[in-house]
Amino acid sequence: MLKFPAPLRPGDRIGVTSPSAGVHGGEADRIDFCVTWLREAGFDVVVGNQMDGTGITAGPAADRAAELTAMLCDPAIRCVIPPWGGETAIDLLDLLDWDALAAAEPTWLVGFSDLSTILVPLTTRLGWATVHGDNLADTPYEVPEGLLSWLDVAAGVGPHVQHDSGVIADWWRFEEDVRATSWKPGGEGHWTLHGAESLHLTGRLIGGCVETMCNIAGTPYGDVAAFGREHASDGLIVYVEAAGDEAATICRNLHGLRLAGWFDHARAVLVGRTHAPDHPQLTQREAVLDALGRLGIPIVFDVEIGHVPPHLPLVNGALATVTVGADSREIRQLLR
């Protein structure tokens, strides 16, 4: 059974911890600014102890797992968000106290990139809805017309309606502007549809970063096939996005997800924009089609859900309706 955390309101407490990469040097100025920004928006923000950015992770896996578990189980904390992603959040999955989490009321967990490694298991194992959206470092950026912030999405059951923004942006480097709230202009781009003339369908959302999802597929922490069977009456809308691996690697990883049953109950696939490199003989789009084209279901390319900002927040577990036609490119989410 799916469980949606209570709507997030100003005055609620937000916990900041680093399940993966921590904060070091000049990065700390950006995170300090983002914490202040959330406080000025009316939230009570507490920052954990697992924030050290001098190594590849913010601390020993057991310590990171304990702090994340404690924050997610603390009834006073209504949302947890990391500063950003990282590389090896997978090392704490079997160290989280899953029994304690199962007994707790659900808490919002928000983020993307390496945090996908934790978002998906919380949804597939516990039924907790989780938000694939901005990390803390991105949260102060202004939201382009047509999109919503993750704060808006977590604030109520919806329907939360978002449209193709047409915007491709970029981050400001911290040394350029540590207090940036407007995206660096990057260009224009739009969703494109493969496998159908138009699209209008509904399903439960699940997905994340390809490079992290491929490592938990087929394990108890990434059993999307079982999640799909559980929600077979609704069907799934699976979303994927490539962080930075070249196209041949992404192709292999997507085949791995397919063989692990990730798309067995999928009615459509959403694919995020990427700046990840092509292979000399295979583009990123061709990599997706090589692995997923044989599914015979619609694929929507170039959605704002990945490592190319801005970000369109998606709620794992939400009932979503995707519409793509001549005059409409829209996703509508109901948190129920």
Coordinates of C-alpha atoms in Angstrom, one line a residue:
M1 CA 0.0 0.0 0.0
L2 CA 1.3 3.4 -0.9
K3 CA 1.9 5.9 1.8
F4 CA 2.1 9.6 1.1
P5 CA 3.8 11.8 3.8
A6 CA 1.8 14.7 5.3
P7 CA 1.8 17.9 3.2
L8 CA 4.8 20.0 3.8
R9 CA 4.0 23.4 5.3
P10 CA 6.0 26.5 6.3
G11 CA 7.0 26.0 9.9
D12 CA 7.7 22.3 9.3
R13 CA 11.2 21.0 10.1
I14 CA 13.5 19.9 7.2
G15 CA 16.5 17.8 7.9
V16 CA 19.7 18.1 5.9
T17 CA 22.1 15.2 5.8
S18 CA 24.5 13.7 3.2
P19 CA 23.7 10.0 2.5
S20 CA 26.4 10.2 -0.2
A21 CA 28.8 13.1 -1.0
G22 CA 29.4 15.8 1.7
V23 CA 30.3 19.4 1.6
H24 CA 33.9 20.8 1.5
G25 CA 35.6 24.1 1.0
G26 CA 33.8 26.7 -1.0
E27 CA 30.8 24.3 -1.4
A28 CA 29.9 25.1 2.2
D29 CA 29.0 28.7 1.3
R30 CA 26.4 27.5 -1.2
I31 CA 24.9 25.1 1.2
D32 CA 24.8 27.7 4.0
F33 CA 23.0 30.0 1.6
C34 CA 20.5 27.3 0.7
V35 CA 19.8 26.6 4.4
T36 CA 19.3 30.3 5.0
W37 CA 17.0 30.5 1.9
L38 CA 14.8 27.6 3.3
R39 CA 14.7 29.3 6.7
E40 CA 13.6 32.6 5.2
A41 CA 10.9 30.7 3.3
G42 CA 9.5 29.7 6.7
F43 CA 11.0 26.3 7.4
D44 CA 12.8 25.1 10.5
V45 CA 16.0 23.6 9.1
V46 CA 18.3 21.2 11.1
V47 CA 21.7 20.2 9.7
G48 CA 23.0 16.8 10.6
N49 CA 26.5 15.7 11.5
Q50 CA 27.2 13.6 8.4
M51 CA 28.2 16.5 6.1
D52 CA 32.0 16.1 5.7
G53 CA 33.0 16.5 2.1
T54 CA 36.7 15.7 2.4
G55 CA 36.2 12.1 1.2
I56 CA 34.1 10.4 -1.5
T57 CA 31.3 10.1 1.1
A58 CA 30.3 12.2 4.0
G59 CA 31.4 9.6 6.5
P60 CA 31.4 5.9 7.3
A61 CA 28.4 4.1 5.8
A62 CA 27.1 3.0 9.2
D63 CA 27.1 6.6 10.4
R64 CA 25.4 8.0 7.3
A65 CA 22.8 5.2 7.5
A66 CA 22.1 5.9 11.2
E67 CA 21.6 9.6 10.7
L68 CA 19.4 9.2 7.7
T69 CA 17.3 6.6 9.5
A70 CA 17.0 8.8 12.6
M71 CA 15.9 11.8 10.5
L72 CA 13.3 9.8 8.6
C73 CA 11.9 8.3 11.8
D74 CA 11.8 11.5 13.7
P75 CA 8.2 12.7 13.8
A76 CA 9.4 16.3 14.2
I77 CA 11.2 16.2 10.9
R78 CA 8.7 16.3 7.9
C79 CA 11.2 16.3 5.1
V80 CA 14.9 15.2 4.5
I81 CA 17.0 16.6 1.7
P82 CA 20.7 16.1 0.8
P83 CA 23.1 18.9 -0.3
W84 CA 23.5 17.0 -3.6
G85 CA 24.2 13.5 -5.0
G86 CA 27.5 11.8 -5.1
E87 CA 28.9 8.4 -6.0
T88 CA 28.2 5.5 -3.5
A89 CA 25.0 5.9 -1.6
I90 CA 24.5 2.2 -2.4
D91 CA 26.9 1.4 0.5
L92 CA 24.3 2.3 3.1
L93 CA 21.2 0.5 1.8
D94 CA 21.7 -2.7 3.8
L95 CA 22.6 -0.6 6.9
L96 CA 19.4 1.4 7.1
D97 CA 17.1 0.2 9.8
W98 CA 14.3 -1.0 7.6
D99 CA 12.2 -2.3 10.5
A100 CA 12.3 1.1 12.2
L101 CA 11.4 2.8 8.9
A102 CA 8.5 0.5 8.3
A103 CA 7.1 1.3 11.8
A104 CA 7.4 5.1 11.3
E105 CA 5.1 7.5 9.6
P106 CA 6.4 8.4 6.1
T107 CA 8.6 11.4 5.8
W108 CA 9.4 13.2 2.5
L109 CA 12.8 12.3 1.1
V110 CA 13.8 14.6 -1.8
G111 CA 16.6 14.7 -4.3
F112 CA 18.0 13.2 -7.5
S113 CA 21.2 11.7 -8.9
D114 CA 22.8 9.3 -6.4
L115 CA 19.9 9.8 -4.1
S116 CA 17.8 7.7 -6.5
T117 CA 19.6 4.8 -4.9
I118 CA 17.6 5.4 -1.7
L119 CA 14.4 7.0 -3.1
V120 CA 13.4 3.9 -5.1
P121 CA 13.8 1.4 -2.3
L122 CA 11.8 3.5 0.1
T123 CA 8.9 3.4 -2.5
T124 CA 9.2 -0.2 -3.6
R125 CA 9.9 -1.7 -0.2
L126 CA 7.9 0.5 2.1
G127 CA 5.4 2.1 -0.2
W128 CA 6.6 5.6 0.8
A129 CA 6.2 8.2 -1.8
T130 CA 9.5 10.0 -2.5
V131 CA 10.3 13.1 -4.6
H132 CA 12.8 12.9 -7.5
G133 CA 13.5 16.6 -7.6
D134 CA 16.0 19.3 -6.8
N135 CA 18.7 18.6 -4.2
L136 CA 19.3 21.3 -1.6
A137 CA 21.9 23.1 -3.7
D138 CA 19.4 23.6 -6.5
T139 CA 16.3 24.4 -4.4
P140 CA 16.7 28.3 -4.4
Y141 CA 16.7 28.5 -8.2
E142 CA 13.6 30.1 -9.7
V143 CA 11.2 27.7 -11.3
P144 CA 10.5 28.3 -15.0
E145 CA 6.9 28.8 -16.2
G146 CA 5.2 25.5 -16.6
L147 CA 7.1 23.7 -13.9
L148 CA 6.7 23.5 -10.1
S149 CA 9.2 23.4 -7.3
W150 CA 9.4 20.3 -5.2
L151 CA 8.2 22.4 -2.3
D152 CA 4.9 23.0 -4.2
V153 CA 4.6 19.3 -5.0
A154 CA 5.2 18.2 -1.5
A155 CA 2.6 20.7 -0.2
G156 CA -0.6 18.9 -1.1
V157 CA -2.2 16.0 -2.9
G158 CA -2.6 17.9 -6.2
P159 CA -3.4 17.5 -9.0
H160 CA 0.0 18.9 -9.7
V161 CA 0.2 19.9 -13.3
Q162 CA 3.4 20.6 -15.1
H163 CA 4.1 21.4 -18.8
D164 CA 7.1 21.2 -21.1
S165 CA 8.9 24.4 -20.1
G166 CA 10.9 24.6 -23.3
V167 CA 13.9 25.7 -21.2
I168 CA 17.4 24.3 -21.1
A169 CA 19.5 25.8 -18.4
D170 CA 22.8 25.4 -16.5
W171 CA 24.2 25.8 -13.0
W172 CA 26.3 28.8 -12.0
R173 CA 29.6 27.6 -10.6
F174 CA 30.0 28.5 -7.0
E175 CA 32.9 30.7 -7.7
E176 CA 30.7 32.7 -10.1
D177 CA 27.8 33.2 -7.8
V178 CA 27.3 31.3 -4.6
R179 CA 23.9 32.9 -4.1
A180 CA 22.5 32.3 -7.5
T181 CA 18.7 32.0 -7.7
S182 CA 18.3 32.3 -11.5
W183 CA 19.5 29.6 -13.8
K184 CA 22.2 30.3 -16.3
P185 CA 20.6 30.4 -19.7
G186 CA 21.4 27.3 -21.8
G187 CA 19.0 27.2 -24.8
E188 CA 15.7 25.8 -25.8
G189 CA 14.3 22.3 -26.0
H190 CA 11.1 20.4 -26.0
W191 CA 9.7 16.9 -25.3
T192 CA 9.6 14.6 -28.2
L193 CA 7.5 11.4 -28.6
H194 CA 8.6 8.1 -30.0
G195 CA 6.4 5.1 -30.7
A196 CA 3.0 6.9 -31.1
E197 CA 1.4 9.8 -32.8
S198 CA 0.1 11.2 -29.5
L199 CA -0.1 10.0 -25.9
H200 CA -2.6 10.2 -23.1
L201 CA -2.2 7.6 -20.4
T202 CA -2.0 7.1 -16.6
G203 CA 0.2 5.0 -14.4
R204 CA 2.3 5.0 -11.2
L205 CA 5.6 6.8 -11.4
I206 CA 8.9 5.1 -10.5
G207 CA 12.4 5.7 -11.7
G208 CA 15.7 7.6 -11.4
C209 CA 19.2 7.9 -12.5
V210 CA 20.3 5.1 -14.9
E211 CA 23.8 4.8 -13.5
T212 CA 22.6 4.2 -10.0
M213 CA 19.4 2.2 -10.7
C214 CA 21.3 -0.4 -12.7
N215 CA 23.2 -1.4 -9.6
I216 CA 20.1 -2.2 -7.5
A217 CA 18.0 -3.8 -10.2
G218 CA 17.3 -7.4 -9.3
T219 CA 18.1 -6.9 -5.7
P220 CA 15.7 -6.4 -2.8
Y221 CA 16.3 -2.7 -3.0
G222 CA 15.3 -2.3 -6.7
D223 CA 12.6 -4.8 -7.3
V224 CA 10.5 -2.6 -9.6
A225 CA 9.1 -5.8 -11.2
A226 CA 7.4 -6.7 -7.9
F227 CA 6.3 -3.0 -7.5
G228 CA 4.8 -3.3 -11.0
R229 CA 2.9 -6.5 -10.1
E230 CA 1.6 -4.9 -7.0
H231 CA 0.2 -2.0 -9.0
A232 CA -0.6 -3.8 -12.2
S233 CA -4.2 -2.4 -12.2
D234 CA -2.7 1.1 -12.5
G235 CA 0.3 0.3 -14.6
L236 CA 3.6 2.1 -14.4
I237 CA 5.2 5.1 -16.0
V238 CA 8.9 4.5 -15.6
Y239 CA 11.4 7.4 -15.9
V240 CA 15.1 7.3 -16.5
E241 CA 17.9 9.8 -16.9
A242 CA 21.6 9.5 -17.7
A243 CA 24.0 11.4 -15.5
G244 CA 27.3 11.3 -17.5
D245 CA 28.1 7.8 -18.8
E246 CA 28.7 7.4 -22.5
A247 CA 26.0 5.9 -24.7
A248 CA 27.2 2.3 -24.9
T249 CA 27.3 2.1 -21.1
I250 CA 23.9 3.6 -20.8
C251 CA 22.7 1.1 -23.4
R252 CA 24.0 -1.8 -21.4
N253 CA 22.5 -0.4 -18.2
L254 CA 19.1 0.0 -19.7
H255 CA 19.2 -3.5 -21.1
G256 CA 20.0 -4.6 -17.5
L257 CA 17.0 -2.8 -16.1
R258 CA 14.8 -4.3 -18.8
L259 CA 16.0 -7.8 -18.1
A260 CA 15.4 -7.2 -14.4
G261 CA 11.7 -6.5 -15.2
W262 CA 11.7 -2.8 -14.7
F263 CA 9.5 -2.2 -17.7
D264 CA 7.2 -5.3 -17.5
H265 CA 4.3 -3.2 -16.3
A266 CA 5.3 0.1 -17.9
R267 CA 2.8 1.9 -20.1
A268 CA 5.3 4.5 -21.1
V269 CA 8.9 5.6 -20.4
L270 CA 10.0 9.1 -19.8
V271 CA 13.7 9.9 -20.6
G272 CA 15.5 12.9 -19.2
R273 CA 17.7 15.3 -21.1
T274 CA 21.3 14.6 -20.8
H275 CA 24.7 16.1 -21.7
A276 CA 26.3 12.6 -21.3
P277 CA 28.5 11.8 -24.3
D278 CA 27.6 9.7 -27.3
H279 CA 29.6 6.7 -28.3
P280 CA 31.4 7.1 -31.7
Q281 CA 28.8 4.6 -33.1
L282 CA 25.8 5.2 -30.8
T283 CA 24.0 8.3 -29.7
Q284 CA 22.3 8.6 -26.3
R285 CA 18.9 8.5 -28.0
E286 CA 19.9 5.4 -30.0
A287 CA 21.1 3.7 -26.8
V288 CA 17.6 4.2 -25.3
L289 CA 15.9 2.9 -28.4
D290 CA 18.3 -0.1 -28.7
A291 CA 17.4 -1.2 -25.1
L292 CA 13.7 -0.1 -24.8
G293 CA 12.5 0.3 -28.3
R294 CA 11.6 -3.4 -28.4
L295 CA 9.1 -2.9 -25.6
G296 CA 6.6 -1.5 -28.0
I297 CA 5.4 1.3 -25.7
P298 CA 5.7 5.1 -26.1
I299 CA 8.9 6.8 -25.1
V300 CA 8.9 10.5 -24.3
F301 CA 12.4 12.0 -24.7
D302 CA 14.0 15.2 -23.4
V303 CA 11.9 15.7 -20.2
E304 CA 13.3 18.0 -17.5
I305 CA 14.0 15.2 -15.0
G306 CA 17.7 14.8 -14.9
H307 CA 21.2 16.3 -14.9
V308 CA 20.3 19.1 -17.3
P309 CA 18.3 21.8 -15.4
P310 CA 15.7 23.0 -14.8
H311 CA 14.0 20.2 -12.9
L312 CA 10.4 18.8 -13.2
P313 CA 9.8 17.1 -9.8
L314 CA 8.3 13.6 -10.0
V315 CA 6.8 11.7 -7.1
N316 CA 7.6 8.0 -7.0
G317 CA 4.3 6.3 -6.3
A318 CA 2.1 9.2 -7.6
L319 CA -0.7 8.4 -10.0
A320 CA 0.4 10.4 -13.1
T321 CA -1.3 11.2 -16.4
V322 CA 1.0 12.1 -19.3
T323 CA -0.3 13.8 -22.3
V324 CA 1.7 14.5 -25.4
G325 CA 0.1 15.9 -28.6
A326 CA 0.2 18.6 -31.1
D327 CA -0.9 21.3 -28.6
S328 CA -0.1 19.7 -25.2
R329 CA 2.9 18.3 -23.4
E330 CA 1.8 17.8 -19.8
I331 CA 2.2 15.6 -16.8
R332 CA -0.4 15.6 -14.0
Q333 CA 0.3 14.0 -10.7
L334 CA -2.1 13.0 -7.9
L335 CA -0.6 12.1 -4.6
R336 CA -3.0 9.3 -3.6

